[in-house]
């Protein structure tokens, strides 16, 4: 019990420290983001690996990623799949305080604004489009049966994941892929996926189904 309390206090302290991170200009923020990328343990390959394994013969791919963060998955996927990608759309409001259980949410709004600019500069590909909206609004910009594969990695709360699955599933083509991250990391993700699908695949920390 004492260890649980200690761990929770350490986590709260870490979240508080994240909220205090601020710099004077974009170049200082950029330097911070680059250093964070170097230290990151996030795996940017999950989305492209599942696409390669299940849609290997398809080209002219229309891909969507919900929850872009620092853009590592976007950049890696576009470079890995190369000329098979025709359009890659990232959806992220870059809004602070979206989920109290997710450390990334504790960054202040000024940092989020600069991160949005950094990601566009980092990915630097004409096929990449970054929509700065919440996913429960951005889905209205897409036609049904228009997306080949979607990667759900935004707000990890139960209600948000349920909503993303419900709103975005109709946008995916028959035979397309609905993929999501952090199945093992967040209880809300795990419960939302289990409640939404009777059968789905797991690959490490990632879940996916073929529509």
Coordinates of C-alpha atoms in Angstrom, one line a residue:
X1 CA 0.0 0.0 0.0
X2 CA 2.8 2.4 0.9
X3 CA 4.6 1.7 -2.4
X4 CA 1.4 2.4 -4.3
X5 CA 1.1 5.8 -2.6
X6 CA 4.8 6.6 -3.2
X7 CA 4.4 5.7 -6.9
X8 CA 1.3 7.9 -7.2
X9 CA 3.1 10.8 -5.6
X10 CA 6.1 10.4 -8.0
X11 CA 3.7 10.3 -10.9
X12 CA 1.9 13.5 -9.7
X13 CA 5.3 15.2 -9.3
X14 CA 6.3 14.2 -12.8
X15 CA 3.0 15.6 -14.2
X16 CA 3.6 18.9 -12.3
X17 CA 7.1 19.2 -13.7
X18 CA 5.8 18.7 -17.3
X19 CA 3.3 21.5 -16.8
X20 CA 6.1 23.9 -15.8
X21 CA 8.2 23.4 -19.0
X22 CA 8.2 26.6 -20.9
X23 CA 10.7 28.5 -23.2
X24 CA 11.0 32.0 -24.6
X25 CA 10.8 31.2 -28.3
X26 CA 10.2 28.5 -30.9
X27 CA 13.8 27.7 -31.4
X28 CA 14.2 26.8 -27.7
X29 CA 11.0 24.7 -27.9
X30 CA 12.3 22.9 -31.0
X31 CA 15.6 22.1 -29.3
X32 CA 13.6 20.6 -26.4
X33 CA 11.4 18.5 -28.8
X34 CA 14.5 17.2 -30.6
X35 CA 16.0 16.1 -27.3
X36 CA 12.8 14.4 -26.2
X37 CA 12.7 12.5 -29.5
X38 CA 16.3 11.2 -28.8
X39 CA 15.3 10.0 -25.4
X40 CA 11.9 8.6 -26.4
X41 CA 11.1 4.9 -26.0
X42 CA 7.9 5.1 -28.1
X43 CA 7.9 2.7 -31.0
X44 CA 7.0 4.5 -34.2
X45 CA 6.9 1.3 -36.3
X46 CA 3.6 -0.4 -35.1
X47 CA 1.3 1.3 -37.6
X48 CA 3.4 0.6 -40.7
X49 CA 4.3 -2.9 -39.6
X50 CA 0.6 -3.9 -39.4
X51 CA -0.1 -2.2 -42.7
X52 CA 2.7 -4.1 -44.4
X53 CA 1.6 -7.4 -43.0
X54 CA -2.0 -7.0 -43.9
X55 CA -2.2 -4.6 -46.9
X56 CA 1.1 -5.4 -48.5
X57 CA -0.3 -5.5 -52.0
X58 CA -2.1 -2.2 -51.8
X59 CA -0.9 1.1 -53.0
X60 CA -2.4 4.6 -53.2
X61 CA -3.0 4.3 -49.4
X62 CA -5.1 6.9 -47.6
X63 CA -4.0 6.7 -43.9
X64 CA -5.2 8.5 -40.8
X65 CA -3.5 8.9 -37.4
X66 CA -5.5 10.1 -34.4
X67 CA -3.1 11.5 -31.8
X68 CA 0.0 12.7 -33.5
X69 CA 2.0 14.0 -30.5
X70 CA 5.6 14.7 -31.7
X71 CA 4.9 13.2 -35.2
X72 CA 7.3 10.2 -34.9
X73 CA 4.8 7.6 -36.1
X74 CA 3.7 9.9 -39.0
X75 CA 7.2 10.5 -40.2
X76 CA 8.3 6.9 -39.9
X77 CA 5.2 5.5 -41.6
X78 CA 5.4 7.8 -44.6
X79 CA 9.1 7.1 -45.0
X80 CA 8.7 3.3 -44.5
X81 CA 5.7 2.8 -46.9
X82 CA 7.2 5.4 -49.3
X83 CA 5.3 5.7 -52.6
X84 CA 2.5 3.4 -51.4
X85 CA 1.1 6.4 -49.4
X86 CA -1.0 8.9 -51.3
X87 CA -2.3 10.8 -48.3
X88 CA -1.5 10.8 -44.6
X89 CA -3.7 12.8 -42.3
X90 CA -2.9 13.4 -38.7
X91 CA -5.6 14.5 -36.3
X92 CA -4.6 16.2 -33.1
X93 CA -6.0 19.3 -31.3
X94 CA -2.7 20.0 -29.5
X95 CA -4.8 20.9 -26.5
X96 CA -3.6 20.7 -22.9
X97 CA -5.4 18.9 -20.2
X98 CA -7.3 16.4 -22.4
X99 CA -6.7 13.3 -20.1
X100 CA -5.6 13.5 -16.5
X101 CA -4.1 9.9 -16.7
X102 CA -1.9 10.7 -19.7
X103 CA 1.3 12.5 -18.9
X104 CA 1.4 14.1 -22.4
X105 CA -1.8 15.9 -21.5
X106 CA 0.0 17.9 -18.7
X107 CA 2.1 20.0 -21.1
X108 CA 1.0 23.6 -21.0
X109 CA -0.8 25.2 -23.9
X110 CA 2.1 27.3 -25.1
X111 CA 4.2 24.2 -25.5
X112 CA 1.4 22.5 -27.4
X113 CA 1.1 25.4 -29.8
X114 CA 4.8 25.2 -30.6
X115 CA 4.6 21.4 -30.9
X116 CA 2.0 21.7 -33.6
X117 CA 4.4 23.9 -35.6
X118 CA 7.3 21.5 -34.9
X119 CA 5.5 18.4 -36.2
X120 CA 4.6 20.1 -39.6
X121 CA 8.3 21.0 -39.9
X122 CA 9.5 17.6 -38.8
X123 CA 7.4 15.5 -41.1
X124 CA 8.0 17.8 -44.1
X125 CA 6.1 15.9 -46.7
X126 CA 3.5 17.2 -49.2
X127 CA 1.3 14.1 -48.6
X128 CA 1.1 14.9 -44.9
X129 CA -1.9 17.0 -43.7
X130 CA -2.3 17.9 -40.0
X131 CA -5.8 18.7 -38.8
X132 CA -5.9 20.6 -35.6
X133 CA -9.2 19.4 -34.2
X134 CA -10.6 17.0 -31.7
X135 CA -11.2 13.6 -33.3
X136 CA -14.9 13.7 -32.4
X137 CA -15.2 16.7 -34.8
X138 CA -12.6 15.8 -37.4
X139 CA -14.3 12.6 -38.5
X140 CA -17.0 14.8 -40.0
X141 CA -14.5 15.9 -42.6
X142 CA -14.1 12.4 -44.0
X143 CA -16.4 10.4 -46.3
X144 CA -17.5 6.9 -45.3
X145 CA -15.4 4.0 -46.8
X146 CA -12.5 6.4 -47.7
X147 CA -9.6 5.3 -45.4
X148 CA -7.4 2.3 -45.9
X149 CA -6.0 2.2 -42.4
X150 CA -6.5 4.3 -39.2
X151 CA -4.3 4.5 -36.1
X152 CA -6.2 5.4 -32.9
X153 CA -3.8 6.8 -30.4
X154 CA -5.4 10.0 -29.1
X155 CA -7.2 10.5 -25.8
X156 CA -6.8 7.1 -24.0
X157 CA -9.8 7.4 -21.7
X158 CA -12.5 4.8 -22.0
X159 CA -15.2 7.2 -23.3
X160 CA -12.8 8.8 -25.9
X161 CA -11.6 5.5 -27.3
X162 CA -15.2 4.1 -27.5
X163 CA -16.2 7.3 -29.4
X164 CA -13.2 7.1 -31.7
X165 CA -14.0 3.5 -32.7
X166 CA -17.7 4.4 -33.2
X167 CA -17.0 7.6 -35.2
X168 CA -14.1 6.4 -37.3
X169 CA -15.0 2.8 -38.1
X170 CA -17.5 3.8 -40.9
X171 CA -14.8 5.9 -42.5
X172 CA -12.6 2.8 -43.1
X173 CA -13.0 0.8 -46.3
X174 CA -14.1 -2.8 -46.4
X175 CA -11.0 -4.8 -46.0
X176 CA -9.2 -1.8 -44.4
X177 CA -7.6 -1.8 -41.0
X178 CA -8.7 -0.2 -37.7
X179 CA -5.6 -0.1 -35.5
X180 CA -5.0 1.3 -32.0
X181 CA -2.1 1.7 -29.6
X182 CA -1.6 1.3 -25.9
X183 CA -3.8 -1.7 -25.3
X184 CA -1.6 -2.9 -22.5
X185 CA -0.8 0.6 -21.1
X186 CA -4.2 2.1 -20.4
X187 CA -7.1 0.3 -18.7
X188 CA -9.5 2.6 -20.6
X189 CA -8.1 1.6 -24.0
X190 CA -8.3 -2.1 -23.0
X191 CA -11.9 -1.9 -21.8
X192 CA -13.1 0.1 -24.8
X193 CA -11.6 -2.3 -27.3
X194 CA -12.9 -5.4 -25.4
X195 CA -16.4 -3.8 -25.2
X196 CA -16.3 -2.8 -28.9
X197 CA -15.1 -6.1 -30.6
X198 CA -15.6 -9.7 -29.8
X199 CA -12.6 -10.6 -31.9
X200 CA -9.5 -8.6 -32.6
X201 CA -5.8 -9.1 -33.0
X202 CA -3.0 -8.1 -30.7
X203 CA 0.6 -7.2 -31.6
X204 CA 2.6 -6.2 -28.6
X205 CA 0.9 -3.1 -27.2
X206 CA -1.2 -2.6 -30.3
X207 CA -4.7 -3.9 -31.2
X208 CA -6.2 -4.2 -34.7
X209 CA -9.0 -5.6 -36.8
X210 CA -9.7 -5.9 -40.5
X211 CA -13.0 -4.4 -41.3

